[in-house]
PDB file of C-alpha atoms in Angstrom:
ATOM      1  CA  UNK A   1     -15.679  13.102  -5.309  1.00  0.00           C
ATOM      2  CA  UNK A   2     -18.909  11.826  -6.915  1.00  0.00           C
ATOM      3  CA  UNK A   3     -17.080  11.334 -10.013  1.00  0.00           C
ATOM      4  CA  UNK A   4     -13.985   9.519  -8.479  1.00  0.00           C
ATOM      5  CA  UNK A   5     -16.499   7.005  -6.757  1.00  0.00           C
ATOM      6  CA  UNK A   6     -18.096   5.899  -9.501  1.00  0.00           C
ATOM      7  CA  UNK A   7     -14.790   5.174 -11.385  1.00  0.00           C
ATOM      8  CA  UNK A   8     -13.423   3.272  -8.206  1.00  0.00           C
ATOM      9  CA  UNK A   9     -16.461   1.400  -7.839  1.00  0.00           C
ATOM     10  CA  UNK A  10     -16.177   0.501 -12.191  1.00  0.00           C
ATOM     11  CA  UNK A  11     -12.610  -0.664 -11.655  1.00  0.00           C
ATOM     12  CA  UNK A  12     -14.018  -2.713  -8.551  1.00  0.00           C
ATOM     13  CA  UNK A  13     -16.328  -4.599 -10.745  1.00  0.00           C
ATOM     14  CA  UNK A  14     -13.764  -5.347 -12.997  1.00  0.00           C
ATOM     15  CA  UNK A  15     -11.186  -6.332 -10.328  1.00  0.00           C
ATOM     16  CA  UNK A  16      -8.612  -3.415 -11.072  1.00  0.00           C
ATOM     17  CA  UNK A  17      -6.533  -1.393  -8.267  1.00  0.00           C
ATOM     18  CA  UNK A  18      -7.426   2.282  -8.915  1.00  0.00           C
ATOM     19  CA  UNK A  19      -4.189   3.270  -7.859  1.00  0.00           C
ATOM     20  CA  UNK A  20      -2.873   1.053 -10.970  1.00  0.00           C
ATOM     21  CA  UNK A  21      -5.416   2.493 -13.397  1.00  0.00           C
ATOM     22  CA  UNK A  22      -4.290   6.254 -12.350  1.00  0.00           C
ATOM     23  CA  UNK A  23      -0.754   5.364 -12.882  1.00  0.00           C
ATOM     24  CA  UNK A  24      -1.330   4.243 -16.150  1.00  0.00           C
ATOM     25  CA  UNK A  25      -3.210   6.906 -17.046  1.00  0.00           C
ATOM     26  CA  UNK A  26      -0.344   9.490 -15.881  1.00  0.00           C
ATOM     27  CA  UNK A  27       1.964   6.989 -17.514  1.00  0.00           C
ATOM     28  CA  UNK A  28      -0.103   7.556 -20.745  1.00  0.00           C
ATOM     29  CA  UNK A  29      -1.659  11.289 -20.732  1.00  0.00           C
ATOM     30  CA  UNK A  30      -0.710  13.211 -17.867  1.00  0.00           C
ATOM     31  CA  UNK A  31       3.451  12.406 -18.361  1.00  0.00           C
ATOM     32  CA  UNK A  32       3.261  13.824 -21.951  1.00  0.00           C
ATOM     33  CA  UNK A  33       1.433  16.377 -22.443  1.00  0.00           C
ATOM     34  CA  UNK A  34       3.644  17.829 -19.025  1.00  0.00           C
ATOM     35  CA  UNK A  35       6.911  16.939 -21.283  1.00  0.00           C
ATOM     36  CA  UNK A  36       5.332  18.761 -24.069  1.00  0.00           C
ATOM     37  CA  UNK A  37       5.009  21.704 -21.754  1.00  0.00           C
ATOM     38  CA  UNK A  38       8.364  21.237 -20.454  1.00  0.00           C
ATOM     39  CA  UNK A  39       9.851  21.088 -23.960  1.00  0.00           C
ATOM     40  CA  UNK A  40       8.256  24.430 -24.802  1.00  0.00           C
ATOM     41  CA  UNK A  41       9.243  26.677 -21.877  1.00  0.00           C
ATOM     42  CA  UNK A  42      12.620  25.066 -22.800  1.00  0.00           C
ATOM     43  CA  UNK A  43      12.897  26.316 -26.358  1.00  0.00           C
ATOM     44  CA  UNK A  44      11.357  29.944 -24.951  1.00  0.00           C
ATOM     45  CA  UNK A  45      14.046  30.032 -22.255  1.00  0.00           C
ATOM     46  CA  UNK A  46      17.244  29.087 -24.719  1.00  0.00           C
ATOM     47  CA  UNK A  47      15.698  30.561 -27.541  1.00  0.00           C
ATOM     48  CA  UNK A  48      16.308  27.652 -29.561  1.00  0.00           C
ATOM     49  CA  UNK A  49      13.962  25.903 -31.718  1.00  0.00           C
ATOM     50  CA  UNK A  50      13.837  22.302 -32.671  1.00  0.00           C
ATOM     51  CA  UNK A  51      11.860  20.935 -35.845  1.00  0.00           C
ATOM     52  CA  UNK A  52      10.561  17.356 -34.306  1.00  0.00           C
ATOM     53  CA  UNK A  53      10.844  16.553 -38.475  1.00  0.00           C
ATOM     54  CA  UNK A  54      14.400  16.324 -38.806  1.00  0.00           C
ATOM     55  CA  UNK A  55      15.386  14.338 -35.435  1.00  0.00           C
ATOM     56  CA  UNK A  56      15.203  10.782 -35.375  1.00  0.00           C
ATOM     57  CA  UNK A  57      12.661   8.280 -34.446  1.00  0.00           C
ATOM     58  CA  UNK A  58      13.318   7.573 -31.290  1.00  0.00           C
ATOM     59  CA  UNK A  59      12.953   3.770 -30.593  1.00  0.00           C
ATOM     60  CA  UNK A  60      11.713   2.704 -27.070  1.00  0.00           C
ATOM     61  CA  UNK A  61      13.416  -0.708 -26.648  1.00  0.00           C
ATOM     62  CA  UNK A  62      16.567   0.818 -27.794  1.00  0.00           C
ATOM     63  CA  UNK A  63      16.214   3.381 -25.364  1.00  0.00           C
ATOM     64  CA  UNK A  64      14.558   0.998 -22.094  1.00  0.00           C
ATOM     65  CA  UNK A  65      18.026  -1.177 -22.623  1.00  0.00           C
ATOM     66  CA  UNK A  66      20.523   1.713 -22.749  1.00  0.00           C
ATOM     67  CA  UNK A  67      19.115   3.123 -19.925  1.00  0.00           C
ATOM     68  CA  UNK A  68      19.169   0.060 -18.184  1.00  0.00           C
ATOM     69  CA  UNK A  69      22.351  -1.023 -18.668  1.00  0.00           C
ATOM     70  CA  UNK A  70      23.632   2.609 -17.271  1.00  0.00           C
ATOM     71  CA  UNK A  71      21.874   2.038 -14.446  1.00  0.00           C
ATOM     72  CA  UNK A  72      22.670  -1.545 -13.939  1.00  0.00           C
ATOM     73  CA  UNK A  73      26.461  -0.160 -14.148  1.00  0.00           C
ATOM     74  CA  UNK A  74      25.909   2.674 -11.819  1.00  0.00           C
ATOM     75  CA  UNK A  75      24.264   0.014  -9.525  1.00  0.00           C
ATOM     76  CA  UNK A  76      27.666  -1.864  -9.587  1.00  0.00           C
ATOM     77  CA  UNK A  77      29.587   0.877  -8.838  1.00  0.00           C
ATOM     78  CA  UNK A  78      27.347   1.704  -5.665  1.00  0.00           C
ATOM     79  CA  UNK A  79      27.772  -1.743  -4.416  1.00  0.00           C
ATOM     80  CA  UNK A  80      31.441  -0.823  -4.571  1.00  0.00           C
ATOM     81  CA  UNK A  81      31.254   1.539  -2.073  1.00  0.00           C
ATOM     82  CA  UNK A  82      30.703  -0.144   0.741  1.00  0.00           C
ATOM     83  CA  UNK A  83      30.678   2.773   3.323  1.00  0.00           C
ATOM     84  CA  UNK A  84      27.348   4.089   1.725  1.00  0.00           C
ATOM     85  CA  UNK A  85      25.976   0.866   1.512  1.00  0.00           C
ATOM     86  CA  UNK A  86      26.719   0.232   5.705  1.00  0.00           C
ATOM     87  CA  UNK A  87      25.628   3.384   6.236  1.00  0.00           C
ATOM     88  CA  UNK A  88      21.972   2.720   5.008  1.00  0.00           C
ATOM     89  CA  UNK A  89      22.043  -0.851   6.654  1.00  0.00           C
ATOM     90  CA  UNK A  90      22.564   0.564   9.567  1.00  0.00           C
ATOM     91  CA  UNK A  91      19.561   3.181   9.662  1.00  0.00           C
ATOM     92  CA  UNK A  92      17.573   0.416   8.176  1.00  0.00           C
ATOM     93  CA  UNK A  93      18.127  -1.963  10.557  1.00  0.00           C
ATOM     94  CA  UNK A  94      18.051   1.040  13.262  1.00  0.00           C
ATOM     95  CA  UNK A  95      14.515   1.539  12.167  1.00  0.00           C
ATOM     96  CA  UNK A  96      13.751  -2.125  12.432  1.00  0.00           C
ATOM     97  CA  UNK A  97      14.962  -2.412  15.638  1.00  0.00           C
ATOM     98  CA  UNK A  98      13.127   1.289  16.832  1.00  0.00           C
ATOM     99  CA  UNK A  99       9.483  -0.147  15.046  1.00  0.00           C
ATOM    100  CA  UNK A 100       9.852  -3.326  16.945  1.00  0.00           C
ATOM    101  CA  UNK A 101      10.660  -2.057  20.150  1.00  0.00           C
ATOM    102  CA  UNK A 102       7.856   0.741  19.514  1.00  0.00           C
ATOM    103  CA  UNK A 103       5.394  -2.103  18.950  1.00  0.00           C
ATOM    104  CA  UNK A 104       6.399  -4.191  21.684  1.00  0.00           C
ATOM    105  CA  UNK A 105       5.371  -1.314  23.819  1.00  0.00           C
ATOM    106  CA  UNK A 106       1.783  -0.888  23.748  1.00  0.00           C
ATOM    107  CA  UNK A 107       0.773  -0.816  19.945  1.00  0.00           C
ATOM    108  CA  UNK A 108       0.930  -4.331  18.821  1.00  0.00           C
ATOM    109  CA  UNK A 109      -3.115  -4.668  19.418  1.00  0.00           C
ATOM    110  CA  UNK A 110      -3.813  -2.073  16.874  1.00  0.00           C
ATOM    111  CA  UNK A 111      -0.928  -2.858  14.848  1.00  0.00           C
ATOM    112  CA  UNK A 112      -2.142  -6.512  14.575  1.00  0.00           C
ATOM    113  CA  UNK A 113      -5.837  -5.053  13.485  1.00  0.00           C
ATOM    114  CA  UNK A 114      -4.491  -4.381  10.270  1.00  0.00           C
ATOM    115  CA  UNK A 115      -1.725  -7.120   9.778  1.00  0.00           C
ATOM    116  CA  UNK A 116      -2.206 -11.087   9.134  1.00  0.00           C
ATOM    117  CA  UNK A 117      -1.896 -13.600   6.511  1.00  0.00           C
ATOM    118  CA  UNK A 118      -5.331 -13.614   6.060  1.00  0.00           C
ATOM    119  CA  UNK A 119      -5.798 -10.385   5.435  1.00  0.00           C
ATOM    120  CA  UNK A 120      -3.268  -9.913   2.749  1.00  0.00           C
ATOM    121  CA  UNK A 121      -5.295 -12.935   1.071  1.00  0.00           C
ATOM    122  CA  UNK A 122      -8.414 -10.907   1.186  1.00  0.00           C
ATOM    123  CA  UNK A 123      -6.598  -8.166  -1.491  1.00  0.00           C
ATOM    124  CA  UNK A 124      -5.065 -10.800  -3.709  1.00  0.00           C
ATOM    125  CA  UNK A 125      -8.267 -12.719  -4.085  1.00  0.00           C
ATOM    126  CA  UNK A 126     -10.444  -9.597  -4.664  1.00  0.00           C
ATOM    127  CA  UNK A 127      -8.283  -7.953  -7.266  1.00  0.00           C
ATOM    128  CA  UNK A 128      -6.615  -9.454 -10.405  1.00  0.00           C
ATOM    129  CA  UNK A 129      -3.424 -10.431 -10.105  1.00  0.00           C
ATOM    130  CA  UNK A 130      -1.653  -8.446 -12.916  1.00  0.00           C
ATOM    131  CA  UNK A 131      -2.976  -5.418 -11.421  1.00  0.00           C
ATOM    132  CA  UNK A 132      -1.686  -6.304  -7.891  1.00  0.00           C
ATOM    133  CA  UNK A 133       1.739  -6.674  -9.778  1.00  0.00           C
ATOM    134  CA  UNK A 134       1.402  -3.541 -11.218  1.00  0.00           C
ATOM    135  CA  UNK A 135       0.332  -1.719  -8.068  1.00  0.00           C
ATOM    136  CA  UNK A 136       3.115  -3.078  -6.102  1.00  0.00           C
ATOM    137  CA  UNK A 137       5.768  -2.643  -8.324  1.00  0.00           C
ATOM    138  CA  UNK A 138       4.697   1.193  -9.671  1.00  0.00           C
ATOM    139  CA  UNK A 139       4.432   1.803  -6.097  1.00  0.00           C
ATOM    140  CA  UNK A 140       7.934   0.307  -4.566  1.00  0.00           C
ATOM    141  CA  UNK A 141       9.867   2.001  -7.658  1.00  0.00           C
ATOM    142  CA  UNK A 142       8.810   5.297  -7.405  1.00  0.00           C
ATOM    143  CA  UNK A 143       9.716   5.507  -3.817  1.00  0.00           C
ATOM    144  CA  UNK A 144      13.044   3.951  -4.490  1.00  0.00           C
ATOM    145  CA  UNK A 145      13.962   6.241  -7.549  1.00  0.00           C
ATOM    146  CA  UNK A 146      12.393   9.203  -5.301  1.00  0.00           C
ATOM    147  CA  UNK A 147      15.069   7.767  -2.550  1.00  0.00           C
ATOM    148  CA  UNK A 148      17.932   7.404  -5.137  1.00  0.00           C
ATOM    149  CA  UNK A 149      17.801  11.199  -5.901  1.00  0.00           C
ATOM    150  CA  UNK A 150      16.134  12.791  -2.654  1.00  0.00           C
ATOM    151  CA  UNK A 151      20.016  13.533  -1.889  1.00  0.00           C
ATOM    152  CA  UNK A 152      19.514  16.640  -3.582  1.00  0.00           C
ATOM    153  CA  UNK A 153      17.665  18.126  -0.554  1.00  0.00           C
ATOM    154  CA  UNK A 154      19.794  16.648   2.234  1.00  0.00           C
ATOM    155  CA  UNK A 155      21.166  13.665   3.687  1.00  0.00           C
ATOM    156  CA  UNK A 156      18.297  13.418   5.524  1.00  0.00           C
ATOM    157  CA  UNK A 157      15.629  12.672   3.248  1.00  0.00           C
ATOM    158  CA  UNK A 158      17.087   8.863   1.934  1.00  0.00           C
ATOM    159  CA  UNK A 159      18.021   8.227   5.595  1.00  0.00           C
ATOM    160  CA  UNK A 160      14.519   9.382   6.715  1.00  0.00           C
ATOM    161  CA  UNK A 161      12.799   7.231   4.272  1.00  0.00           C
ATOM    162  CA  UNK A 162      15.237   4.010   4.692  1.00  0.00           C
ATOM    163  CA  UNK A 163      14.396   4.515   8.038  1.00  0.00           C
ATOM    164  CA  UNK A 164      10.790   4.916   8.378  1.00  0.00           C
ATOM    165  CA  UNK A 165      10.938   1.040   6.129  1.00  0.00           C
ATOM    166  CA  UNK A 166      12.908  -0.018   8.654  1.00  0.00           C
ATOM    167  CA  UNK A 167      10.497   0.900  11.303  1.00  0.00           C
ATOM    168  CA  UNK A 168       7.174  -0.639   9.503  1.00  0.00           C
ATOM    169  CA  UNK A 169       8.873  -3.687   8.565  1.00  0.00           C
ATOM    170  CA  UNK A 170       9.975  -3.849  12.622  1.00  0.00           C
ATOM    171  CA  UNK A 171       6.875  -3.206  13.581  1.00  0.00           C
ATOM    172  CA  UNK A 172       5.213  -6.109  11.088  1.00  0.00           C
ATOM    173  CA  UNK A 173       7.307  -8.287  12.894  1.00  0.00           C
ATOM    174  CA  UNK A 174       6.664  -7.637  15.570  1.00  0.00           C
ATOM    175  CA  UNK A 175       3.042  -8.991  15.602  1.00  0.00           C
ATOM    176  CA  UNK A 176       3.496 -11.843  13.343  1.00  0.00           C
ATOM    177  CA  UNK A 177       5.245 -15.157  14.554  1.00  0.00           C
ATOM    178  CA  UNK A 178       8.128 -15.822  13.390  1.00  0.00           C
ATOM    179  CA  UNK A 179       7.196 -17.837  11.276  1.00  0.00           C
ATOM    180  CA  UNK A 180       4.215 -16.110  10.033  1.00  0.00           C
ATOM    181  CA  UNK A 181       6.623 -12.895   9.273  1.00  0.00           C
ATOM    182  CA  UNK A 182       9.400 -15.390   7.478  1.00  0.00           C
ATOM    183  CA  UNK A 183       6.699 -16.885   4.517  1.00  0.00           C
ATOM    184  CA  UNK A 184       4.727 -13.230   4.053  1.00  0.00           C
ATOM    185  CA  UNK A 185       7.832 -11.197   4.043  1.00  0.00           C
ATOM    186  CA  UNK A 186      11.004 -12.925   2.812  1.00  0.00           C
ATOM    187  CA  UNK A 187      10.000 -15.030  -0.630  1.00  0.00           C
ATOM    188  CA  UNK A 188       9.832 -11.111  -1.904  1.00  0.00           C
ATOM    189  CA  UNK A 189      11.876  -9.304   0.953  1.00  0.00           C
ATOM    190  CA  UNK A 190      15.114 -10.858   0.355  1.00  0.00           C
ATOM    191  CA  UNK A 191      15.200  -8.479  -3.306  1.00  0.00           C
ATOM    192  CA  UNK A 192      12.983  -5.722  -2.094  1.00  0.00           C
ATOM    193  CA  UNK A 193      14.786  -4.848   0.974  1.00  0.00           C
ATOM    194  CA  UNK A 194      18.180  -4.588  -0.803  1.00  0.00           C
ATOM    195  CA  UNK A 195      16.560  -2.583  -3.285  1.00  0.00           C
ATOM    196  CA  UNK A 196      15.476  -0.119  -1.242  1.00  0.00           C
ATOM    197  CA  UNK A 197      18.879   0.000   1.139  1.00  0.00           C
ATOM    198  CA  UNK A 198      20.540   0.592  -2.155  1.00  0.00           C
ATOM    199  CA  UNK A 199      18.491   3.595  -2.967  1.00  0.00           C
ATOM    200  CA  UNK A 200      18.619   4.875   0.601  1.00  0.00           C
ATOM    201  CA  UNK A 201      22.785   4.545  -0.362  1.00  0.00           C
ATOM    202  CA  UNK A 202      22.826   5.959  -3.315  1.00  0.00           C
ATOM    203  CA  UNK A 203      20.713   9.331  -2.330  1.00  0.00           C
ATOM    204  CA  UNK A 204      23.216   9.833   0.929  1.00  0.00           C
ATOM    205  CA  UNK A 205      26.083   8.985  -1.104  1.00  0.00           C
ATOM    206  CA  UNK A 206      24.908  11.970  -3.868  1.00  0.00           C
ATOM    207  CA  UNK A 207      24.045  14.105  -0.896  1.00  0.00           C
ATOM    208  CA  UNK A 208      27.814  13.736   0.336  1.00  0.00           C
ATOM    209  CA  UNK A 209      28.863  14.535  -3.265  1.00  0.00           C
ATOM    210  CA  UNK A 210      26.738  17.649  -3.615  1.00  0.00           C
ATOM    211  CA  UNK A 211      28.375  19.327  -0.732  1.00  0.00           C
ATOM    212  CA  UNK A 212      31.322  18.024  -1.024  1.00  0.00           C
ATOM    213  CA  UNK A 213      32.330  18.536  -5.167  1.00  0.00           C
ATOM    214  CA  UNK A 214      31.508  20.657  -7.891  1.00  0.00           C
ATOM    215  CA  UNK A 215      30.450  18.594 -10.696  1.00  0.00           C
ATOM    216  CA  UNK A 216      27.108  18.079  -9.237  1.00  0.00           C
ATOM    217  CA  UNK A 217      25.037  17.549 -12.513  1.00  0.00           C
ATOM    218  CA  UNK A 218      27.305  14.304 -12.897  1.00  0.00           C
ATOM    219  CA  UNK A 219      26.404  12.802  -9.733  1.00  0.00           C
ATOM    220  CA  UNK A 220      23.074  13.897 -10.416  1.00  0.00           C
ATOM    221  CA  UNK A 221      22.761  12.079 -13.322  1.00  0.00           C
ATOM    222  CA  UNK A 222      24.643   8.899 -11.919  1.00  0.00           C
ATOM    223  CA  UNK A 223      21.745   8.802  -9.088  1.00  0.00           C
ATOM    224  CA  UNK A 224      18.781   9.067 -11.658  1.00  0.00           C
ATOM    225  CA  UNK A 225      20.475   6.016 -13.500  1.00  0.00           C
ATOM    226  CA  UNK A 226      20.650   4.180  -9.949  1.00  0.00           C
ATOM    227  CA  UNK A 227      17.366   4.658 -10.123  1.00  0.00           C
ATOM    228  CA  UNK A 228      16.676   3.403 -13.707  1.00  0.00           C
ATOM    229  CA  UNK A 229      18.951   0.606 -12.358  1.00  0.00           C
ATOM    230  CA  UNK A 230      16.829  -0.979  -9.967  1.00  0.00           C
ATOM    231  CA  UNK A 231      13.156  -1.360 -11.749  1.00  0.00           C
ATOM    232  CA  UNK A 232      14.268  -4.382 -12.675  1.00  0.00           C
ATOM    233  CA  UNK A 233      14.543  -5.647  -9.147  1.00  0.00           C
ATOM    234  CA  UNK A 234      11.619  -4.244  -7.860  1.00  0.00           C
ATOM    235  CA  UNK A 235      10.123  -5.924 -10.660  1.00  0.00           C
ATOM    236  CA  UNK A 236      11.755  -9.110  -9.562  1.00  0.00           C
ATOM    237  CA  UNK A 237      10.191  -8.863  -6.142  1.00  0.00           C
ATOM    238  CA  UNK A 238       6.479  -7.323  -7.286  1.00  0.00           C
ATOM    239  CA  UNK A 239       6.234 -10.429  -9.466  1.00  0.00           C
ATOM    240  CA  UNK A 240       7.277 -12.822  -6.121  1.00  0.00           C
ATOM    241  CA  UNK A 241       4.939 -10.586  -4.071  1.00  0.00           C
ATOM    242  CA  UNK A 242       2.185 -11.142  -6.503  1.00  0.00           C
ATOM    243  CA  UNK A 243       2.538 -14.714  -7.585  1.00  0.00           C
ATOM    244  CA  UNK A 244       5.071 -16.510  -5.432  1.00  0.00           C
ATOM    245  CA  UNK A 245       4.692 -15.341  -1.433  1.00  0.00           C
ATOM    246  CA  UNK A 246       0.518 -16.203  -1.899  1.00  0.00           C
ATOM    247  CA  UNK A 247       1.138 -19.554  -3.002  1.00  0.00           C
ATOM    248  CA  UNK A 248       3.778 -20.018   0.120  1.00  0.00           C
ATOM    249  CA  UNK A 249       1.221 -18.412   2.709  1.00  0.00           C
ATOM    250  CA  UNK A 250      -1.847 -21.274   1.511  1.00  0.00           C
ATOM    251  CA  UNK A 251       0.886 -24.036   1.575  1.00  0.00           C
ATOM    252  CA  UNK A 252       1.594 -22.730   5.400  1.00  0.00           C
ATOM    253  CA  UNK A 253      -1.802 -22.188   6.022  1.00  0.00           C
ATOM    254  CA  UNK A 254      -3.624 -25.362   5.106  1.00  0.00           C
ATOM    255  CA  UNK A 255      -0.197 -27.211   6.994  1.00  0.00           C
ATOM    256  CA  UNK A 256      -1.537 -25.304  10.399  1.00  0.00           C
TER     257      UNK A 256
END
């Protein structure tokens, strides 16, 4: 613990998220060497051995944009299929509606301890901004790819966590004005939210196909592409969240 303070309190002084500096450093050391490992109880298992010499270099743009453009075309396919899509609308906005409600109840003075404009300008002037950026997006994605493919457990576990959005965003708005909740939440909302409804669609839709089919590596590997798919817009709305929606909040502020 001693050990973890002192680094938290280093990245303090030099305005970094610690959250951002562990990803990167699972990103960097932790992610490979567990490959590595991976890759080895793989050869023991098959009984095949490969000679890293004689396969290719791979190159990492080559590989980002191929993997992108699968998912980008697994994205389009989702939005073709509208019932999925509905479907995790609906327990979205059934959450939003259930974490307003909820709020309205009794909670909204301890909800509205820890949510305000000014608050969220307390983080983005303390820390720098590319780290924010980083933070936020590292942080959105991996729940959304973990959403995309959670259909392998049950049809539960997308709709559970589309929900459970839909109920802290309801409950958000709840204790902001109106107009307070449209300048913090929809510069970046109006990508992130469809983001995540589309992963909440695409792990029910592979739970359906699990149960339902045979070919269930397929649809496995369709999801994980989904997945791949929407970094992009999660980047999109990190970068808004980071740069844009502060800018919008002092404009509204200093017009109060």
């Amino acid at each position: 613990m001693t050990a973890v303070s002192l680094i938290t309190a280093a990245l303090n002084l030099l305005n970094v998220l610690f959250s951002e500096a562990a990803t990167l450093a699972i990103l960097l050391v932790v992610r490979p060497v567990f490959s590595l490992c991976l890759a080895g109880m793989y050869m023991a298992h098959t009984n095949r051995i490969f000679d890293v010499r004689t396969l290719p270099e791979p190159r990492l743009s080559h590989t980002a944009v191929r993997l992108l453009v699968n998912g980008f075309r697994e994205l389009c396919n989702l939005a073709r299929d509208i019932k999925w899509i509905t479907a995790a609308s609906l327990v979205f906005i059934a959450g939003f509606a259930g974490g307003y409600w909820i709020t309205t109840q009794g909670l909204s003075k301890i909800i509205s301890q820890f949510v305000g404009l000014e608050k969220g300008g307390i983080v983005f002037e303390r820390y720098l901004p590319v780290s924010i950026f980083a933070d936020i997006f590292f942080h959105n994605w991996r729940i959304a790819a973990f959403t995309s493919v959670s259909g392998v457990y049950s049809i539960a576990a997308p709709a559970t966590i589309v929900l459970v959005n839909g109920i802290i965003l309801g409950a958000v708005a709840a204790v902001l004005p109106f107009t307070d909740f449209y300048v913090a939440i929809m510069p970046h909302g109006i990508v992130e939210i469809p983001g995540f409804i589309l992963a909440a669609a695409a792990g029910m839709r592979l739970a359906y196909q699990l149960l339902a089919r045979k070919e269930k590596a397929s649809y496995i590997k369709r999801a994980a592409y989904i997945a791949l798919g929407l970094a992009p817009f999660f980047a999109v709305a990190a970068f808004i969240e980071t740069f844009i929606t502060p800018f919008f909040i002092k404009l509204y502020l200093k017009s109060l």
